[in-house]
Short mmCIF file of C-alpha atoms in Angstrom, two decimals:
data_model
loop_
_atom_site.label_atom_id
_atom_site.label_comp_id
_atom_site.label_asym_id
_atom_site.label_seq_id
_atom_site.Cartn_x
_atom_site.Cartn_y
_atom_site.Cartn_z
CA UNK E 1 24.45 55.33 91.84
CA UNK E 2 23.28 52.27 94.05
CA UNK E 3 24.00 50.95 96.98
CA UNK E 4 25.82 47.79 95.11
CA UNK E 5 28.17 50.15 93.53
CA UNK E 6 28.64 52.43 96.01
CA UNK E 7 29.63 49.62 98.04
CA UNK E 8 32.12 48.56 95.58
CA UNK E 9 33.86 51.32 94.98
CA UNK E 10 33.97 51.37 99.00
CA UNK E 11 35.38 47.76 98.50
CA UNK E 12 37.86 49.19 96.15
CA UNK E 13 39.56 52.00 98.03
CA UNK E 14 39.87 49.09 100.51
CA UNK E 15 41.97 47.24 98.32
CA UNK E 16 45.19 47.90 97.14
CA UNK E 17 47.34 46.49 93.88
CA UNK E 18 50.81 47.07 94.39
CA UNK E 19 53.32 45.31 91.82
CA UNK E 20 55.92 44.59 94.34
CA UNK E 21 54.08 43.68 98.01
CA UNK E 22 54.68 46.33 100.56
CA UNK E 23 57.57 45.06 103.37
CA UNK E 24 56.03 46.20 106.64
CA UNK E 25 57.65 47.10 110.41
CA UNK E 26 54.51 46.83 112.35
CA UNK E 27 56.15 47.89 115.51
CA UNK E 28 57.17 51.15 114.44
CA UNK E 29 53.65 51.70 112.23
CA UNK E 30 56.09 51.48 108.73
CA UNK E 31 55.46 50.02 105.50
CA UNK E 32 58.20 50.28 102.93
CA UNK E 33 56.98 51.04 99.36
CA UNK E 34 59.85 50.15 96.56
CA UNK E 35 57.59 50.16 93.62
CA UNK E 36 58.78 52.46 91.19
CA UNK E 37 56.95 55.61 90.25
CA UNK E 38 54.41 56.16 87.56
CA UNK E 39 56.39 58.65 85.56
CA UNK E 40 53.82 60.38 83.40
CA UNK E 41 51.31 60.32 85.92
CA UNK E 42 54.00 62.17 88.14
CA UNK E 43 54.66 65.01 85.43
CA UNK E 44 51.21 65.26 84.78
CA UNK E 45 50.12 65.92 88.72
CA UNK E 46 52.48 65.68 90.85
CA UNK E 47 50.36 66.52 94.40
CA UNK E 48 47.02 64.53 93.18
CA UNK E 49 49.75 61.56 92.31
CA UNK E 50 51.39 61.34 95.24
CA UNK E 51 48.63 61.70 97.63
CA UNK E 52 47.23 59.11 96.06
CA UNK E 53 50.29 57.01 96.62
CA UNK E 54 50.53 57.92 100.27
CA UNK E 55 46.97 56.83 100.57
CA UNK E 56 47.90 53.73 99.01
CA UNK E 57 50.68 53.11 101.01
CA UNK E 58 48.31 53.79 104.43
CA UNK E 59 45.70 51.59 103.55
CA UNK E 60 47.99 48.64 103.18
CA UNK E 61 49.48 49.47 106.56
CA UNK E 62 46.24 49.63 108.36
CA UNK E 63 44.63 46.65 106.69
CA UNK E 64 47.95 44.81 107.78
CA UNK E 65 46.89 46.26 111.06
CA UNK E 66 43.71 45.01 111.05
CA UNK E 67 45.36 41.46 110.15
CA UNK E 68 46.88 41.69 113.69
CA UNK E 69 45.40 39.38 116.62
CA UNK E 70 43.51 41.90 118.78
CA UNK E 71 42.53 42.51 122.48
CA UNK E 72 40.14 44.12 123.96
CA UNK E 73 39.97 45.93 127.24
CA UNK E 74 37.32 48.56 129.20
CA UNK E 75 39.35 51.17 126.75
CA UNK E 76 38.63 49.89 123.91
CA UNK E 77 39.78 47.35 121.12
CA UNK E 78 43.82 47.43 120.75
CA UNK E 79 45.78 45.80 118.09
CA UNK E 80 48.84 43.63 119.51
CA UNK E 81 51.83 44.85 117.24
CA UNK E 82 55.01 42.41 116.37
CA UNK E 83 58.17 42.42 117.62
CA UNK E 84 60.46 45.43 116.04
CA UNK E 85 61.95 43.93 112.56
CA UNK E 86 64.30 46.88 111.76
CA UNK E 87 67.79 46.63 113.19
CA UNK E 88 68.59 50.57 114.47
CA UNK E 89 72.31 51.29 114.84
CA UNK E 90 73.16 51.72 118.35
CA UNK E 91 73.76 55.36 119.67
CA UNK E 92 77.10 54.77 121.61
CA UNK E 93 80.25 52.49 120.36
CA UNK E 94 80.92 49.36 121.04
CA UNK E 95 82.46 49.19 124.74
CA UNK E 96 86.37 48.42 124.56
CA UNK E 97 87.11 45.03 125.89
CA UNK E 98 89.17 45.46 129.62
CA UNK E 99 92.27 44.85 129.84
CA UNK E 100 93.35 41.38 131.32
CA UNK E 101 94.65 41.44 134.97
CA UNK E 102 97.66 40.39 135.19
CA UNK E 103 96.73 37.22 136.44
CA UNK E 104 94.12 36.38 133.41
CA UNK E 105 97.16 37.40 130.85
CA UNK E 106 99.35 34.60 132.66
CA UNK E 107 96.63 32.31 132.78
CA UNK E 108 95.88 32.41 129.01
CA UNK E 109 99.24 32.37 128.06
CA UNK E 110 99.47 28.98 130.17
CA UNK E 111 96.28 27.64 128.75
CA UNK E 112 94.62 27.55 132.46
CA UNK E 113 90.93 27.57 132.34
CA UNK E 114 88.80 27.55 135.52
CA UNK E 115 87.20 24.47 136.85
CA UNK E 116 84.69 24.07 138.77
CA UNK E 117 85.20 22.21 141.91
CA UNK E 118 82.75 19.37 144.37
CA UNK E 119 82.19 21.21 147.19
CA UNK E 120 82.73 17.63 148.96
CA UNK E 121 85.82 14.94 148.69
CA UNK E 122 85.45 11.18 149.38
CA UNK E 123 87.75 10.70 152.22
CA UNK E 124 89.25 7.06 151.73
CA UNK E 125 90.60 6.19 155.42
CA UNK E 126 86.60 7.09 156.98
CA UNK E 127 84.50 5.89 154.17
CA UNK E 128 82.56 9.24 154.16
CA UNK E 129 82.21 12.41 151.83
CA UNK E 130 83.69 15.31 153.68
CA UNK E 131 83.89 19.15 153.28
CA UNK E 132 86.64 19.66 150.80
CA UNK E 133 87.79 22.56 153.69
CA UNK E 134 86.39 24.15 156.76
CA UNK E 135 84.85 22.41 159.91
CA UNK E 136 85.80 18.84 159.26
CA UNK E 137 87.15 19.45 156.34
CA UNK E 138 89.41 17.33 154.40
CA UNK E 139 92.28 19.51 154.35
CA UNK E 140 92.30 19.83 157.95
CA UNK E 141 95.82 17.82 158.93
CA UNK E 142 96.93 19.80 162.12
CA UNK E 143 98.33 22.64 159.80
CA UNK E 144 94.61 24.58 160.74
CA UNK E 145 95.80 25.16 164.59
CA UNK E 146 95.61 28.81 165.65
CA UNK E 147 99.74 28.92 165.74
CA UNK E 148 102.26 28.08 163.32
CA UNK E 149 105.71 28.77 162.38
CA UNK E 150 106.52 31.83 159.94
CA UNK E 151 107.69 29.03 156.89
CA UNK E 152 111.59 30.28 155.67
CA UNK E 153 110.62 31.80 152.31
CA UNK E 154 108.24 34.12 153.64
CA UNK E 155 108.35 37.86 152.36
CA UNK E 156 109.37 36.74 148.95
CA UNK E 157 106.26 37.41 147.47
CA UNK E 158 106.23 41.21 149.32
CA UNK E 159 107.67 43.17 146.18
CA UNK E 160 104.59 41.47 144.06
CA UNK E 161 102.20 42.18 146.84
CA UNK E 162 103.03 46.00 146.71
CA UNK E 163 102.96 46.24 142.71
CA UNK E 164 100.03 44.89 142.72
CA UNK E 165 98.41 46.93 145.11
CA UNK E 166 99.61 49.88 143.07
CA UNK E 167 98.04 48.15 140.02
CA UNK E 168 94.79 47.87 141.62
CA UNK E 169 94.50 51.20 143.08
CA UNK E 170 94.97 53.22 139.81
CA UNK E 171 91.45 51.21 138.76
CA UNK E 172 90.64 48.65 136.36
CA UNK E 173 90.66 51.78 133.25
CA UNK E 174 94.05 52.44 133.74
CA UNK E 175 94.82 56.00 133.05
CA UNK E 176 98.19 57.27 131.60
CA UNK E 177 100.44 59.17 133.74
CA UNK E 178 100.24 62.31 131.31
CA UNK E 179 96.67 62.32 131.60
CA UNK E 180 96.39 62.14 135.63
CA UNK E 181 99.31 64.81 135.83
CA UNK E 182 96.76 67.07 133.36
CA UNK E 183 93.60 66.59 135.30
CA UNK E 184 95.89 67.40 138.24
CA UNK E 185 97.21 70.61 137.11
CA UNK E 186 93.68 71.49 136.40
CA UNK E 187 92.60 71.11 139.93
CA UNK E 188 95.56 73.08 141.52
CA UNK E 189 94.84 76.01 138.80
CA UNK E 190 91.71 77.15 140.52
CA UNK E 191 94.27 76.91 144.08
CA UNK E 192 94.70 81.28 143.55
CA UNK E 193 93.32 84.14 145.16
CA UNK E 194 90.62 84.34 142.22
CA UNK E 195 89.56 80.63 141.61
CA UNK E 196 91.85 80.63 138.40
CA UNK E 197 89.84 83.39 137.21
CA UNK E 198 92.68 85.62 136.34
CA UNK E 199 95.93 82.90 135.48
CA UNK E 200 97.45 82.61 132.45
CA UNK E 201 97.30 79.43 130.42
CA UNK E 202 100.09 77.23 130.25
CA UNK E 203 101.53 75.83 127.67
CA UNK E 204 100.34 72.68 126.11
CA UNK E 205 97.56 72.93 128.38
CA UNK E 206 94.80 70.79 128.18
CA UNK E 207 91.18 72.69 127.72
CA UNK E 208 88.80 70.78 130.18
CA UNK E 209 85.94 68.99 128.71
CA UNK E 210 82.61 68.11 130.26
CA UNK E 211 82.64 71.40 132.54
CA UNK E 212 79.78 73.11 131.94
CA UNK E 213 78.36 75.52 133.49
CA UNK E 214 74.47 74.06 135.22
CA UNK E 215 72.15 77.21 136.39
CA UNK E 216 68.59 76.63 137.72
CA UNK E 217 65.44 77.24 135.29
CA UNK E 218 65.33 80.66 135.27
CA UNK E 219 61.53 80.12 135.80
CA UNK E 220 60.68 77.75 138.07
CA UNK E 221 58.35 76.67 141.13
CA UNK E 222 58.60 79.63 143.12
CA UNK E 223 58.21 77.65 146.22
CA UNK E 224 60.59 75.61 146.03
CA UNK E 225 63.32 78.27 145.46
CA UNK E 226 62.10 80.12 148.19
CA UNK E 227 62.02 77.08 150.24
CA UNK E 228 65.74 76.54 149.08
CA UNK E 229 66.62 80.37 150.26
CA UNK E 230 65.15 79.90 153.70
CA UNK E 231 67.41 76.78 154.35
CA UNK E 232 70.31 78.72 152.89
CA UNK E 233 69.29 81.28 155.62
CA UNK E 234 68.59 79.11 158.57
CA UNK E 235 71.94 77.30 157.94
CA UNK E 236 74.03 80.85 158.03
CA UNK E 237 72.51 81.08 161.46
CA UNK E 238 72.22 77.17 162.53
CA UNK E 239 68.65 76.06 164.27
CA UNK E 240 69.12 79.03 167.08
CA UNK E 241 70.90 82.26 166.77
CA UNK E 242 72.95 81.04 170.33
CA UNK E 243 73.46 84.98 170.67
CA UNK E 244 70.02 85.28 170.75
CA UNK E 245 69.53 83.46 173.94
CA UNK E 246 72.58 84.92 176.01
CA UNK E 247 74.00 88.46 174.70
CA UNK E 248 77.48 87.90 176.92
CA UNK E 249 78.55 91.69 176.28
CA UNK E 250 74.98 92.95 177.61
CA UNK E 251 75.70 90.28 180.69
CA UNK E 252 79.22 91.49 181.13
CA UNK E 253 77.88 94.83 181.15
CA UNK E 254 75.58 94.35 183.57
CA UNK E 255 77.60 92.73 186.26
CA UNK P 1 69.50 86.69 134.07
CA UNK P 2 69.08 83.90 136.40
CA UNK P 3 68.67 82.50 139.93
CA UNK P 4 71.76 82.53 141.70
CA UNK P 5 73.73 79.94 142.77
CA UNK P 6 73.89 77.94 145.80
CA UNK P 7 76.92 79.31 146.60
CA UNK P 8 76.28 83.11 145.50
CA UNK P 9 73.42 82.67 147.47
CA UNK P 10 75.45 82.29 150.42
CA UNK P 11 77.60 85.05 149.90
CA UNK P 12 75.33 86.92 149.31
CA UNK P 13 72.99 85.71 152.48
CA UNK P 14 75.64 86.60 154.40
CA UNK P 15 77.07 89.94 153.49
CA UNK P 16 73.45 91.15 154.02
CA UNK P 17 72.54 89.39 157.26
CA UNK P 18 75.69 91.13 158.40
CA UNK P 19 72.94 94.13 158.72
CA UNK P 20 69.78 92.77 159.11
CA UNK P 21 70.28 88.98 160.84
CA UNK P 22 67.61 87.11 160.63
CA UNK P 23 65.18 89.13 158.61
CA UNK P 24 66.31 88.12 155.02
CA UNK P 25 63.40 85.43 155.41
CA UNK P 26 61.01 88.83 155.32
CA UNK P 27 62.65 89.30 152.18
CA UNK P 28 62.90 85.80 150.87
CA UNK P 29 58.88 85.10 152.29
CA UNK P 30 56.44 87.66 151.82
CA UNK P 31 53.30 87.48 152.63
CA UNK P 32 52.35 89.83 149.69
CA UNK P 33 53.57 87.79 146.58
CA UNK P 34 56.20 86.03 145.57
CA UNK P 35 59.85 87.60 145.04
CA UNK P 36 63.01 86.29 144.01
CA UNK P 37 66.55 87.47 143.91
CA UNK P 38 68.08 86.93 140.49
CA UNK P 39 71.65 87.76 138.78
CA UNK P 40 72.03 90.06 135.99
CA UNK P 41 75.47 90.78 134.67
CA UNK P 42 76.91 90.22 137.93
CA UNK P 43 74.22 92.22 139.64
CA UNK P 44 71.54 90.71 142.14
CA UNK P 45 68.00 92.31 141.66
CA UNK P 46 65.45 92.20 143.95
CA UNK P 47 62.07 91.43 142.04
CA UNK P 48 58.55 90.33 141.81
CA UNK P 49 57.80 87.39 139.88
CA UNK P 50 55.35 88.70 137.84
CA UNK P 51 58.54 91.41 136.91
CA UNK P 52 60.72 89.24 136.43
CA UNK P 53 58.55 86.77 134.13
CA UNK P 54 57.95 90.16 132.18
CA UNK P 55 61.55 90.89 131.96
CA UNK P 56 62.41 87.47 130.25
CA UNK P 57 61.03 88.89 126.79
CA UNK P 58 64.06 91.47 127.28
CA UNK P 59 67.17 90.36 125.58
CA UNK P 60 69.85 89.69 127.91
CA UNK P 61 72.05 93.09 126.12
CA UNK P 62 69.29 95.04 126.18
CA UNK P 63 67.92 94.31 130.03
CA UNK P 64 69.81 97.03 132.04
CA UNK P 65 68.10 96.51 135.40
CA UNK P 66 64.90 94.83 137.28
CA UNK P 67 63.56 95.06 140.32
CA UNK P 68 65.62 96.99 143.03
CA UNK P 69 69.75 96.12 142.63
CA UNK P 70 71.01 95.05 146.15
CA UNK P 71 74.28 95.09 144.66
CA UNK P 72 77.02 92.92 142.60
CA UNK P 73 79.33 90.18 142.37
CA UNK P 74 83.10 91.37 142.30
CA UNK P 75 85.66 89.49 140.17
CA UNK P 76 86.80 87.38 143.29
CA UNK P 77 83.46 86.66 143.88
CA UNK P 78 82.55 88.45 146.91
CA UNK P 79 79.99 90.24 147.16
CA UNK P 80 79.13 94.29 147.48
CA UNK P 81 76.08 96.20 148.43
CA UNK P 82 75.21 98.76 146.62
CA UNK P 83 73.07 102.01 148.01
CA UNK P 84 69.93 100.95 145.91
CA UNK P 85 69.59 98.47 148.80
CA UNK P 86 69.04 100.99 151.30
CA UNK P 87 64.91 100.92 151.72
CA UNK P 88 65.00 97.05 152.36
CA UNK P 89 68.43 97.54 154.72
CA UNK P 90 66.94 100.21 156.55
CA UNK P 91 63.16 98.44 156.97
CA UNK P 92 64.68 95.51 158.60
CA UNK P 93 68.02 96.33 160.19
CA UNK P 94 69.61 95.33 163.26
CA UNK P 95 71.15 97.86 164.40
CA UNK P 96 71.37 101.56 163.88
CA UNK P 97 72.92 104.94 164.18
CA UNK P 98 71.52 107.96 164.41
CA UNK P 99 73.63 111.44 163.41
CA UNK P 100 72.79 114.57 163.80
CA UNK P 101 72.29 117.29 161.46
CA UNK P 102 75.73 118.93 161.37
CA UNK P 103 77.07 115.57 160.23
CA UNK P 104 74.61 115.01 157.81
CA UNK P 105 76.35 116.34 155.28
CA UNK P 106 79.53 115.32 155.86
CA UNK P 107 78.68 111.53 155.77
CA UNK P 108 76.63 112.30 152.25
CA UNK P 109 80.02 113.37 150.98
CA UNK P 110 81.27 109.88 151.79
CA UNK P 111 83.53 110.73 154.46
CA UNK P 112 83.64 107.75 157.90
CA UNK P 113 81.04 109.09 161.00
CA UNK P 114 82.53 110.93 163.57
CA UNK P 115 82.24 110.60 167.34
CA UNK P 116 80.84 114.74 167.32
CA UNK P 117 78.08 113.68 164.47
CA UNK P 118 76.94 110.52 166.28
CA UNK P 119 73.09 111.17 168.11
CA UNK P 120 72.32 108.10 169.15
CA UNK P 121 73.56 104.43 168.92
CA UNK P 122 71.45 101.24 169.49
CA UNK P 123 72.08 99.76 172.94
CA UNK P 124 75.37 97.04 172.82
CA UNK P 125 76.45 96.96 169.23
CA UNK P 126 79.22 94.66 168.66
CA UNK P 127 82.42 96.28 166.97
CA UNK P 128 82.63 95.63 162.86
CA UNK P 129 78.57 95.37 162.62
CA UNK P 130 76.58 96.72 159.72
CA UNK P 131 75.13 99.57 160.55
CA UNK P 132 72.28 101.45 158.79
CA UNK P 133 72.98 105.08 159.26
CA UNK P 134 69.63 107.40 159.64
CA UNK P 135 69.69 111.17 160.19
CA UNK P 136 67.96 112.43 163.82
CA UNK P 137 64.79 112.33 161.69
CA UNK P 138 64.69 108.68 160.97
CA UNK P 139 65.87 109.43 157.36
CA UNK P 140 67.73 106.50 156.35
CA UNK P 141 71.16 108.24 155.00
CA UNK P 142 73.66 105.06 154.32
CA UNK P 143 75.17 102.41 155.92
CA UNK P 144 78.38 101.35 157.24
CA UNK P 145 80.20 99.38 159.79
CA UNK P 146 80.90 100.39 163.04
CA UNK P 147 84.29 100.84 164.36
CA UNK P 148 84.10 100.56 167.92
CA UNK P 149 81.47 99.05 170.10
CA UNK P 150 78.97 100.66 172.11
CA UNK P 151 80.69 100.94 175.23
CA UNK P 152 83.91 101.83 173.90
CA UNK P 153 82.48 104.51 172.02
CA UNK P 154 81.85 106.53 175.15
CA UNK P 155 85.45 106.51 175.80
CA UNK P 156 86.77 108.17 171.81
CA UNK P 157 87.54 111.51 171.27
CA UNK P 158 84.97 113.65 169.68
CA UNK P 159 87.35 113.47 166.09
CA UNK P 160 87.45 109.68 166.39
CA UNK P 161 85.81 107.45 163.72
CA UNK P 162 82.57 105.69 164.89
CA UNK P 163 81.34 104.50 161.72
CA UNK P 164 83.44 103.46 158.32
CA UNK P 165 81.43 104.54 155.68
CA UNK P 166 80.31 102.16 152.81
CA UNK P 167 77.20 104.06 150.95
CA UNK P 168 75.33 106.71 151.24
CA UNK P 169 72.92 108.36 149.63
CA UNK P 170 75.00 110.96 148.37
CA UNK P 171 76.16 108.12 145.68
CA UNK P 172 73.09 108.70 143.79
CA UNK P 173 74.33 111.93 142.40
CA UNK P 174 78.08 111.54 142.86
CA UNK P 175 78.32 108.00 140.84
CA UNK P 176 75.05 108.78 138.78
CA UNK P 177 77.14 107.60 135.67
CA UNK P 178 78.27 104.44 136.57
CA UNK P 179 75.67 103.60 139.18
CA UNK P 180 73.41 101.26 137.15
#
């Protein structure tokens, strides 16, 4: 054999015919075959065939490769790959949409959409653009002195002011009143002599989930447990052992 | 097996600085390697590392003991030392009490220490200390707690209880079953 054809059949491994072009994910280092399968040839040798057609398959991907613009750097010569073209499914669901505030359910039922406002007014009498509030503000008519009258209607709005502080402190996830009375019972369970160790279950009771038990590495950096031991140790006795420095029985003794 | 917790730690720090203060850090640093404390089926072993890295190819039903036991967890968590501690309680301990030989064998039987059996006493030991309890020839024999302290021991009657007796080493024979 010569050098001419040993170069061609070089050429030729380089080159793959595929019937259908391969789709490619360069990002992930994927090419997607969906040419169908030489039957016979399968039957006939199945390992020798389908080496082959993983060879195939590789070649196409790295010549694609090769396609790509490169860079080089003091490592070496590095192929810039694509942006990723398969969609994954994302691990967790979809987040629930919050429920509206109170005030956001009024204000769509009542079509009232936020504006946004100047920060400055054109005050008509003066000629001049003024704060629309604050120090010189617009707004400021006398009403802005450091004393005024209680107005007649106040207090009205006190019953709203306390639901709605009850509103916000049970959080913006508002939890059902069956499932805070659960995680409660669950807390004063462990209020016995033996940590709950030893109590019956109730009835209907909910099993806790997400408890789990979390031990250090039975193997470990030694160091660092004994480290963790001596500070255990030194806070039993705080910095100084204070009966170290006075023994008030030996002193009592004494005198 | 495994370390213990943060918390069993400190139970466990305590109950045995209750005899020997301070010197747990002997225990917990040694200059001569590196040891660890670790919990098997509610029991806390005493162990080199190169043991207890050993020990991990030992299935966890199969391990019966490591190291030297310094005792075990109860069910409410509290924690009790067991007479297998006695070398390292009686190398570093606070405070001791010496009785003499015709008590000897009355405290190996498990009963408390009398005022009679008592030899000697270290100089001003508090009332309810751990005691390590050594016969007149510095054999370490048990440990207790003491009932009385120091000064008001001069003042019992020779039948009075000195010491309340928690192990001995008369435990190695008497609870051989059930011991490890």
């Amino acid at each position: 054999m010569d050098v001419s054809t040993q170069l061609e059949v070089k050429q030729q491994s380089l080159t793959v015919e595929k019937a259908v072009p391969l789709e490619f994910d360069l990002a992930l280092l994927a090419g997607f075959d969906i040419n169908t399968l030489d039957e016979e040839r399968l039957r006939q040798n199945t390992d020798k065939y389908l080496k082959e057609c993983s060879r195939n398959g590789t070649q196409l991907i790295i010549n694609e490769i090769f396609k790509l613009p490169t860079n080089s750097t003091e490592d070496g010569t590095f192929a810039e790959l694509p942006d990723q073209i398969t969609k994954i499914p994302r691990e967790k669901p979809v987040p629930k949409p919050k429920p509206l505030t109170r005030w956001e359910k009024f204000a769509k039922l009542k079509g009232i959409q936020n504006r946004k406002q100047s920060r400055k007014v054109f005050d008509e009498a003066t000629g001049e653009w003024v704060p629309r509030w604050g120090y010189k503000g617009a707004n400021d008519d006398g009403t802005n002195d450091w004393l005024i009258p209680v107005p007649q209607n106040a207090g009205i709005n006190a019953t709203r002011h306390t639901r709605n502080l009850e509103e916000g402190a049970r959080g913006a996830d508002q939890k059902s009143a069956k499932e805070e009375l659960m995680k409660k019972i669950s807390i004063s369970k462990s209020a016995t002599a033996s940590i709950g160790r030893f109590d019956k279950p109730l009835k209907g009771e909910p099993k806790i989930k997400g408890v789990k038990r979390k031990f250090d590495p039975l193997i470990s950096d030694m160091n660092k447990e004994k480290e963790a031991n001596l500070n255990i140790v030194n806070g039993l006795f705080g910095k100084k052992d204070k009966s170290d420095i006075i023994n008030a029985r030996k002193a009592r003794n004494m005198a | 097996m495994r370390p213990l917790t943060e918390e069993e730690s400190k139970t466990f720090f305590e109950k045995l600085s209750k005899y020997i203060g301070r010197n747990i850090v002997h225990l917990v640093d040694r200059p001569d390697g590196n040891y660890c404390f670790r919990l098997h089926k509610e029991r806390v072993y005493y162990v080199s590392e190169s043991i207890m890295r050993r020990a991990t190819s030992v299935g966890r039903d199969l391990l019966i003991s490591l190291g030297v036991c310094f005792g075990k967890f109860t069910k409410t968590r509290k924690f009790k030392l067991h007479i297998t501690a006695l070398d390292y309680l009686a190398q570093y301990a606070k405070h001791k009490v010496w009785i003499k030989p015709n008590g000897e064998m009355s405290f190996l039987y498990g009963n408390h220490v009398l005022k009679a059996h008592v030899g000697r006493i270290t100089e001003n030991t508090p009332e309810h200390q751990g005691v390590v309890i050594y016969s007149m020839a510095d054999v370490p024999l048990g440990f207790g707690v003491t009932a009385r302290n120091t000064i008001d021991i001069r003042k019992l009657q020779p039948t009075d209880i000195v010491v309340f007796h928690q192990a001995d080493v008369g435990e190695y024979l008497r609870d051989e079953d059930s011991m490890f």
